[in-house]
Amino acid sequence: DAMVIQNPRYQVTQFGKPVTLSCSQTLNHNVMYWYQQKSSQAPKLLFHYYDKDFNNEADTPDNFQSRRPNTSFCFLDIRSPGLGDAAMYLCATSREPIGQGAWNIQYFGAGTRLSVL
Amino acid sequence: AQTVTQSQPEMSVQEAETVTLSCTYDTSESDYYLFWYKQPPSRQMILVIRQEAYKQQNATENRFSVNFQKAAKSFSLKISDSQLGDAAMYFCAYRNYNTDKLIFGTGTRLQVFP
């Protein structure tokens, strides 16, 4: 049973047209993450939420935003997608942030592959 | 800044044989965690095995084991008795003890031949 669900699995958008990717989880985890994975590159953390607290990585472009309306859902908004934003976007969750549980294992969704035309 | 390097973009192994995937990392920290994640085609990434830096004993999980060499900053994954279902992309990942951020390598694609 999928515990971290990403929709859609494939998304095609046009250059400059806003797009939203969604992630939901059935694990009731406090922390949700968004990663960008370009072809043949390592997954790169964009930002994460601990509950409603948003934590942005310093090098995440302003073009990327996120919303977390409740524990179960988290959205990735790309305001004006460029060709360079074509990638796999991975959502992950973990039970609690660092300091409250040593391992803090992250559980991943299957990803949304975004194409920009 | 910490980095993780996987120098083998692709590896192949015959079913029932053993294969070792390499990973090196760079950090000035003394407390950290290391992970191997498996990403099958079109499926979610799942944790294979994990290691705490302060533990000298190498982690094992059934057919999966690691060779953790802290001084050399090396963390290789050994898969014994390889199975067709082991075919996937394997990512090595690092995390500081007191942060949430996973730092991944670029991955090794493992093919398993019957």
Short mmCIF file of C-alpha atoms in Angstrom, two decimals, chain B residues 8-94:
data_model
loop_
_atom_site.label_atom_id
_atom_site.label_comp_id
_atom_site.label_asym_id
_atom_site.label_seq_id
_atom_site.Cartn_x
_atom_site.Cartn_y
_atom_site.Cartn_z
CA GLN B 8 30.11 3.77 -10.78
CA PRO B 9 27.23 5.03 -12.95
CA GLU B 10 26.34 1.47 -13.92
CA MET B 11 27.07 -1.99 -12.63
CA SER B 12 25.89 -5.42 -13.65
CA VAL B 13 25.81 -8.75 -11.90
CA GLN B 14 24.62 -12.22 -12.68
CA GLU B 15 21.81 -13.68 -10.64
CA ALA B 16 23.05 -15.39 -7.44
CA GLU B 17 26.40 -13.61 -7.62
CA THR B 18 27.73 -10.86 -5.36
CA VAL B 19 28.21 -7.24 -6.32
CA THR B 20 29.69 -4.26 -4.48
CA LEU B 21 28.64 -0.68 -5.07
CA SER B 22 31.06 2.06 -4.06
CA CYS B 23 30.38 5.29 -2.22
CA THR B 24 32.71 7.88 -0.78
CA TYR B 25 31.82 11.02 1.05
CA ASP B 26 33.45 14.13 2.36
CA THR B 27 32.67 15.71 5.69
CA SER B 28 34.39 17.37 8.59
CA GLU B 29 31.73 16.14 11.01
CA SER B 30 32.30 13.27 13.40
CA ASP B 31 28.65 12.35 13.99
CA TYR B 32 26.55 11.50 11.00
CA TYR B 33 24.46 8.82 9.34
CA LEU B 34 24.88 7.01 6.07
CA PHE B 35 22.21 5.32 4.01
CA TRP B 36 21.72 3.27 0.91
CA TYR B 37 18.43 3.79 -0.89
CA LYS B 38 17.06 1.70 -3.75
CA GLN B 39 14.93 3.24 -6.50
CA PRO B 40 13.33 0.63 -8.78
CA PRO B 41 12.11 1.85 -12.17
CA SER B 42 8.98 3.97 -11.80
CA ARG B 43 8.68 3.13 -8.13
CA GLN B 44 9.45 4.90 -4.91
CA MET B 45 12.84 5.06 -3.31
CA ILE B 46 13.11 2.73 -0.33
CA LEU B 47 15.72 2.43 2.39
CA VAL B 48 18.00 -0.58 2.03
CA ILE B 49 20.41 -0.19 4.90
CA ARG B 50 21.75 2.45 7.28
CA GLN B 51 24.84 3.05 9.38
CA GLU B 52 25.67 5.32 12.27
CA ALA B 53 29.14 6.84 12.04
CA TYR B 54 30.00 6.16 15.65
CA LYS B 55 29.37 2.44 15.26
CA GLN B 56 32.36 0.50 14.05
CA GLN B 57 30.36 -2.62 13.31
CA ASN B 58 29.17 -2.83 9.75
CA ALA B 59 25.41 -2.90 9.26
CA THR B 60 23.76 -5.92 7.66
CA GLU B 61 20.22 -6.51 6.45
CA ASN B 62 19.69 -10.01 5.09
CA ARG B 63 21.56 -10.12 1.75
CA PHE B 64 22.71 -6.51 2.05
CA SER B 65 25.75 -5.43 4.01
CA VAL B 66 28.04 -2.44 4.10
CA ASN B 67 31.74 -1.93 4.45
CA PHE B 68 32.06 1.28 6.44
CA GLN B 69 35.56 2.72 6.60
CA LYS B 70 35.28 5.94 8.57
CA ALA B 71 38.86 7.05 8.21
CA ALA B 72 38.73 6.54 4.47
CA LYS B 73 35.21 8.04 4.29
CA SER B 74 34.01 5.05 2.35
CA PHE B 75 30.64 3.31 2.57
CA SER B 76 30.23 0.50 0.06
CA LEU B 77 27.19 -1.73 -0.33
CA LYS B 78 27.53 -5.45 -0.91
CA ILE B 79 24.62 -7.39 -2.32
CA SER B 80 24.96 -11.14 -1.94
CA ASP B 81 23.01 -13.76 -3.86
CA SER B 82 21.73 -11.11 -6.26
CA GLN B 83 18.14 -11.44 -7.44
CA LEU B 84 16.36 -10.04 -10.46
CA GLY B 85 14.37 -7.81 -8.14
CA ASP B 86 17.55 -6.10 -7.02
CA ALA B 87 17.76 -4.32 -10.37
CA ALA B 88 17.35 -0.63 -9.59
CA MET B 89 19.14 2.65 -9.12
CA TYR B 90 21.01 2.70 -5.84
CA PHE B 91 21.71 5.96 -4.06
CA CYS B 92 24.17 6.50 -1.26
CA ALA B 93 23.14 9.28 1.10
CA TYR B 94 24.65 11.20 4.00
#
